[in-house]
Short mmCIF file of C-alpha atoms in Angstrom, two decimals:
data_model
loop_
_atom_site.label_atom_id
_atom_site.label_comp_id
_atom_site.label_asym_id
_atom_site.label_seq_id
_atom_site.Cartn_x
_atom_site.Cartn_y
_atom_site.Cartn_z
CA MET A 573 7.73 16.01 8.04
CA GLU A 574 5.05 18.66 8.59
CA ASN A 575 4.37 19.25 4.89
CA PHE A 576 0.68 19.00 4.12
CA ASP A 577 1.06 19.98 0.47
CA PHE A 578 2.64 16.68 -0.53
CA LEU A 579 -0.61 15.26 -1.92
CA THR A 580 -3.50 17.52 -2.93
CA PHE A 581 -7.04 16.56 -3.89
CA ASP A 582 -8.90 19.54 -5.37
CA ASP A 583 -12.69 19.09 -5.62
CA VAL A 584 -12.25 15.49 -6.74
CA SER A 585 -15.14 13.27 -7.79
CA PHE A 586 -14.69 9.73 -9.01
CA VAL A 587 -17.02 6.97 -10.18
CA TYR A 588 -16.00 3.70 -11.79
CA PRO A 589 -17.42 3.00 -15.27
CA ALA A 590 -20.52 0.83 -15.48
CA VAL A 591 -19.84 -2.82 -16.19
CA GLU A 592 -21.50 -3.88 -19.42
CA GLY A 593 -24.06 -6.59 -18.73
CA ASP A 594 -24.32 -5.77 -15.03
CA ILE A 595 -28.10 -5.35 -14.77
CA ASP A 596 -30.66 -5.26 -12.00
CA SER A 597 -33.73 -7.48 -11.60
CA ASP A 598 -35.68 -5.24 -13.99
CA GLY A 599 -33.05 -5.56 -16.71
CA ASN A 600 -31.68 -2.04 -16.28
CA GLN A 601 -27.97 -1.25 -16.42
CA ILE A 602 -26.55 -0.80 -12.91
CA GLU A 603 -24.75 2.52 -12.60
CA PRO A 604 -22.02 2.54 -9.94
CA SER A 605 -22.29 5.07 -7.13
CA PRO A 606 -19.55 7.70 -6.83
CA VAL A 607 -16.65 6.72 -4.61
CA PHE A 608 -15.76 10.37 -3.97
CA GLU A 609 -17.77 13.54 -4.55
CA HIS A 610 -16.20 17.02 -4.32
CA PHE A 611 -13.39 15.75 -2.12
CA SER A 612 -10.65 18.24 -1.24
CA ALA A 613 -7.68 17.68 1.05
CA ASN A 614 -4.01 18.48 1.56
CA LEU A 615 -2.23 15.38 2.81
CA PRO A 616 1.24 15.06 4.35
CA ARG A 617 4.59 13.46 3.73
CA GLY A 618 5.72 10.65 5.99
CA PHE A 619 4.43 7.20 6.86
CA VAL A 620 0.65 7.43 6.44
CA SER A 621 -1.69 4.52 7.17
CA LEU A 622 -5.14 4.39 5.53
CA VAL A 623 -7.74 2.77 7.75
CA GLY A 624 -11.38 1.90 7.23
CA GLN A 625 -13.60 -1.02 6.43
CA ASN A 626 -13.63 -2.70 3.02
CA GLY A 627 -15.33 -0.62 0.35
CA CYS A 628 -14.72 2.75 2.01
CA GLY A 629 -12.45 3.98 -0.79
CA LYS A 630 -8.90 3.28 0.40
CA SER A 631 -7.79 1.52 -2.78
CA THR A 632 -9.36 4.16 -5.00
CA LEU A 633 -7.68 6.97 -3.07
CA LEU A 634 -4.29 5.27 -3.53
CA LEU A 635 -4.86 4.83 -7.26
CA LEU A 636 -5.92 8.46 -7.67
CA ALA A 637 -2.97 9.68 -5.60
CA SER A 638 -0.46 7.73 -7.67
CA GLY A 639 -1.93 8.77 -11.02
CA ARG A 640 -3.02 5.27 -11.99
CA ILE A 641 -6.62 6.39 -12.52
CA GLU A 642 -8.03 9.78 -13.52
CA PRO A 643 -10.61 11.69 -11.48
CA THR A 644 -14.03 11.99 -13.06
CA ALA A 645 -13.85 15.65 -12.05
CA GLY A 646 -11.37 17.82 -10.18
CA SER A 647 -7.62 17.26 -9.96
CA VAL A 648 -5.02 15.36 -7.97
CA SER A 649 -1.43 16.51 -7.66
CA LEU A 650 1.56 14.82 -6.06
CA LEU A 651 4.55 17.00 -5.24
CA GLY A 652 2.86 19.73 -7.25
CA GLN A 653 2.50 17.58 -10.37
CA ARG A 654 -0.46 15.82 -11.97
CA LEU A 655 0.64 12.24 -12.55
CA PHE A 656 -2.19 10.88 -14.69
CA GLY A 657 -1.18 11.02 -18.34
CA MET A 658 2.47 11.66 -17.46
CA ASP A 659 5.24 9.68 -19.15
CA GLU A 660 5.31 6.26 -17.43
CA ASN A 661 8.97 6.40 -16.44
CA GLN A 662 8.59 9.87 -14.93
CA LYS A 663 5.41 8.81 -13.15
CA ASN A 664 7.06 5.71 -11.70
CA LEU A 665 9.95 7.74 -10.33
CA LEU A 666 7.45 9.87 -8.45
CA ALA A 667 5.16 7.06 -7.29
CA THR A 668 5.46 3.29 -7.05
CA VAL A 669 2.30 1.24 -6.43
CA ILE A 670 1.96 -2.19 -4.80
CA TYR A 671 -1.39 -3.90 -5.16
CA GLN A 672 -2.70 -6.84 -3.19
CA ASN A 673 -2.40 -10.12 -5.11
CA MET A 674 -0.40 -8.77 -8.06
CA GLU A 675 -0.05 -11.41 -10.76
CA PHE A 676 3.20 -12.27 -12.56
CA GLU A 677 3.93 -14.62 -15.42
CA SER A 678 7.68 -14.05 -15.59
CA GLU A 679 9.94 -17.07 -15.21
CA ASP A 680 12.92 -14.82 -14.49
CA LEU A 681 14.74 -15.52 -11.27
CA VAL A 682 14.09 -13.30 -8.26
CA GLU A 683 17.76 -12.30 -8.18
CA ASN A 684 17.61 -11.07 -11.80
CA LEU A 685 14.35 -9.20 -11.27
CA LEU A 686 15.64 -7.44 -8.16
CA SER A 687 18.81 -6.40 -10.00
CA PHE A 688 16.78 -5.14 -12.97
CA VAL A 689 14.53 -3.01 -10.75
CA TYR A 690 17.53 -1.64 -8.85
CA GLU A 691 19.43 -0.78 -12.05
CA ASN A 692 16.50 0.81 -13.87
CA GLY A 693 15.08 2.90 -11.05
CA LYS A 694 16.20 6.15 -9.49
CA PHE A 695 19.30 4.66 -7.85
CA GLY A 696 20.90 3.17 -10.97
CA ALA A 697 22.01 0.12 -8.93
CA LYS A 698 23.94 2.24 -6.45
CA SER A 699 22.56 3.35 -3.08
CA ASN A 700 23.69 3.18 0.50
CA ALA A 701 21.90 0.87 2.88
CA ILE A 702 19.47 2.46 5.32
CA LEU A 703 20.30 0.71 8.60
CA LYS A 704 24.04 0.15 8.29
CA ASP A 705 27.08 0.54 6.02
CA GLY A 706 26.83 -1.33 2.76
CA ASP A 707 24.72 -1.51 -0.37
CA LEU A 708 20.94 -1.20 -0.35
CA LEU A 709 20.38 -4.39 -2.36
CA ASP A 710 22.24 -6.53 0.14
CA GLU A 711 20.32 -4.99 3.03
CA VAL A 712 16.95 -5.48 1.33
CA LEU A 713 17.74 -9.13 0.63
CA ASP A 714 18.48 -9.58 4.32
CA VAL A 715 15.54 -7.60 5.75
CA PHE A 716 12.91 -9.27 3.55
CA GLU A 717 14.52 -12.71 3.89
CA LEU A 718 15.03 -13.20 0.16
CA GLU A 719 18.49 -14.75 0.09
CA ASN A 720 17.08 -18.27 -0.14
CA LEU A 721 14.60 -17.22 -2.84
CA LYS A 722 17.07 -15.61 -5.26
CA ASN A 723 17.27 -18.64 -7.54
CA HIS A 724 13.50 -19.15 -7.75
CA SER A 725 11.07 -17.59 -10.22
CA LEU A 726 8.07 -15.63 -8.97
CA THR A 727 5.71 -18.26 -10.36
CA HIS A 728 7.15 -20.77 -7.89
CA LEU A 729 6.80 -18.62 -4.78
CA SER A 730 4.03 -18.58 -2.20
CA LYS A 731 1.77 -15.54 -1.81
CA GLY A 732 3.69 -14.35 1.25
CA GLU A 733 7.04 -14.73 -0.52
CA ILE A 734 5.78 -12.78 -3.53
CA GLN A 735 4.66 -9.94 -1.27
CA ARG A 736 8.12 -9.76 0.28
CA VAL A 737 9.66 -9.54 -3.19
CA LEU A 738 7.23 -6.75 -4.11
CA LEU A 739 8.18 -4.79 -1.01
CA ALA A 740 11.82 -5.19 -2.00
CA PHE A 741 11.03 -3.90 -5.52
CA SER A 742 9.41 -0.79 -4.07
CA ILE A 743 12.41 0.01 -1.89
CA LEU A 744 15.00 -0.68 -4.60
CA TYR A 745 13.31 1.33 -7.35
CA GLY A 746 13.73 4.52 -5.34
CA SER A 747 10.50 6.41 -6.10
CA ASP A 748 9.83 9.55 -4.07
CA SER A 749 6.64 7.93 -2.79
CA ILE A 750 5.24 4.42 -2.47
CA PHE A 751 1.52 3.62 -2.36
CA MET A 752 0.76 0.20 -0.89
CA ASP A 753 -2.61 -1.56 -0.88
CA GLU A 754 -2.56 -4.43 1.62
CA PRO A 755 1.09 -5.12 0.73
CA MET A 756 1.72 -7.68 3.47
CA PHE A 757 -1.10 -10.03 2.53
CA ALA A 758 -0.24 -13.59 3.59
CA MET A 759 3.05 -12.64 5.27
CA GLU A 760 3.88 -13.99 8.71
CA GLU A 761 3.22 -11.65 11.63
CA ARG A 762 6.92 -11.53 12.45
CA GLN A 763 7.77 -10.55 8.89
CA LYS A 764 5.12 -7.83 8.89
CA GLU A 765 6.68 -6.23 11.97
CA ILE A 766 10.17 -6.40 10.49
CA ALA A 767 8.99 -4.95 7.16
CA LEU A 768 7.08 -2.06 8.72
CA ASP A 769 9.92 -1.22 11.08
CA TYR A 770 12.29 -1.05 8.11
CA ILE A 771 9.88 1.02 6.02
CA GLN A 772 9.38 3.44 8.92
CA LYS A 773 13.14 3.87 9.30
CA MET A 774 13.50 4.36 5.53
CA VAL A 775 10.85 7.11 5.55
CA HIS A 776 12.43 8.96 8.44
CA LYS A 777 16.01 8.67 7.17
CA THR A 778 15.51 9.32 3.45
CA GLY A 779 12.46 11.60 3.33
CA ARG A 780 10.58 9.24 1.03
CA THR A 781 6.85 8.92 1.69
CA VAL A 782 4.76 5.78 2.11
CA TYR A 783 0.96 5.54 2.06
CA ILE A 784 -0.24 2.12 3.14
CA ALA A 785 -3.69 0.60 3.49
CA MET A 786 -3.81 -2.31 5.93
CA HIS A 787 -6.29 -3.97 8.25
CA GLU A 788 -4.07 -4.42 11.29
CA LEU A 789 -4.84 -1.51 13.61
CA ASP A 790 -2.17 -2.57 16.09
CA LEU A 791 0.50 -2.21 13.41
CA THR A 792 -0.86 1.16 12.38
CA ARG A 793 -0.65 2.33 15.98
CA LYS A 794 2.92 1.12 16.27
CA PHE A 795 4.44 2.43 13.04
CA ALA A 796 2.41 5.18 11.33
CA ASP A 797 3.27 8.89 11.57
CA TYR A 798 -0.28 9.76 10.49
CA VAL A 799 -3.53 7.86 10.20
CA LEU A 800 -6.18 8.68 7.60
CA LEU A 801 -9.42 7.10 8.80
CA ILE A 802 -12.10 6.85 6.11
CA ARG A 803 -15.66 6.44 7.32
CA THR A 804 -18.38 4.64 5.36
CA ASP A 805 -19.84 7.97 4.22
CA ARG A 806 -16.33 8.83 2.82
CA SER A 807 -15.76 11.59 5.37
CA MET A 808 -12.25 11.40 6.81
CA ILE A 809 -10.17 12.27 9.82
CA LEU A 810 -6.38 12.71 9.75
CA GLY A 811 -4.03 12.79 12.71
CA SER A 812 -1.76 10.71 14.88
CA ALA A 813 -2.85 7.19 15.87
CA ASP A 814 -3.72 8.44 19.36
CA GLU A 815 -5.87 11.19 17.90
CA VAL A 816 -7.64 9.11 15.27
CA LEU A 817 -7.93 5.52 16.49
CA THR A 818 -10.21 6.27 19.43
CA ASP A 819 -13.09 3.97 20.31
CA ASP A 820 -15.58 6.61 19.21
CA GLU A 821 -13.99 7.19 15.79
CA LEU A 822 -13.49 3.47 15.15
CA GLU A 823 -17.12 2.74 15.94
CA LYS A 824 -18.21 5.46 13.49
CA ALA A 825 -15.95 4.03 10.78
CA TYR A 826 -16.63 0.34 11.24
CA GLY A 827 -20.19 0.38 12.56
CA ILE A 828 -19.47 -2.03 15.39
CA PRO A 829 -18.43 -1.57 19.04
CA ALA A 830 -14.70 -1.04 19.44
CA SER A 831 -14.55 -4.04 21.77
CA MET A 832 -15.69 -6.25 18.90
CA LEU A 833 -13.35 -4.73 16.36
CA LYS A 834 -10.25 -6.44 17.76
CA LYS A 835 -12.02 -9.79 17.58
CA LYS A 836 -13.02 -9.08 13.98
CA GLU A 837 -9.45 -8.07 13.14
CA ASP A 838 -8.08 -11.29 14.65
CA LEU A 839 -10.64 -13.32 12.74
CA THR A 840 -9.72 -11.64 9.46
CA ARG A 841 -6.05 -12.27 10.14
CA GLU A 842 -6.75 -15.96 10.79
CA GLN A 843 -8.79 -16.18 7.58
CA LEU A 844 -5.93 -14.65 5.59
CA LYS A 845 -3.48 -17.11 7.12
CA ASN A 846 -5.73 -20.06 6.29
CA GLU A 847 -6.07 -18.85 2.71
CA SER A 848 -2.32 -18.40 2.40
CA ASP A 849 -1.68 -21.90 3.79
CA PHE A 850 -4.19 -23.36 1.35
CA LEU A 851 -2.68 -21.55 -1.64
CA SER A 852 0.87 -22.59 -0.75
CA LYS A 853 -0.17 -26.26 -0.64
CA ASN A 854 -2.06 -26.23 -3.94
#
């Protein structure tokens, strides 16, 4: 587990392209500010949680790490390889990515999609379950409560149900690493705990690595091997939850007293639930 050469950022700078037509009050093109400038780090294997307020760079770091976007300058390597520009199949076997609110137009049934992912990934439709004897597909269907959804298409699922299917995809494909950006959006609290417990056990038993950005600090404390806290100035601190999620560090990162942060977290969670309930009814 103590391998800090798993993911390497070497003098990385990144800025998103300007959006054509995005102008200021004087009619001048707005040029985005850099997300990262001369960022270097060696990051570890394991279950790593990315923490920080919205806009601090968590999503961009995950995209750079997984080779989905290219640094403006510098280089990023995963397991000693640069993923950006690599053959897509080879890249996917090294790194799977789950985004928040991924959109699908497929009318294929969940059962067929899960089987396709399982067959065409690293496992070739054959892998042992993680928690008990049996096949991985059967276990994943059980853990993510998908048995009753097998005969539905993704377009007929709720947001929370889609996220559970996406988590199942990421497990079944078998990539060496999985990068997750708010992957449990709209899932029930009970399901989040079950999913994270399973992912933690998978990481520890198989040696696969998971990087996950999520708002819930209590879940990070409970399940993460390492926490990467990103402050608003893009400086970072890496360590265990006890080392990183101190009142002092959280106040630096979020700009509010730690006593208020829990209230803000609960409010955000309630807002997400309300949005999910609204979407499932409409």
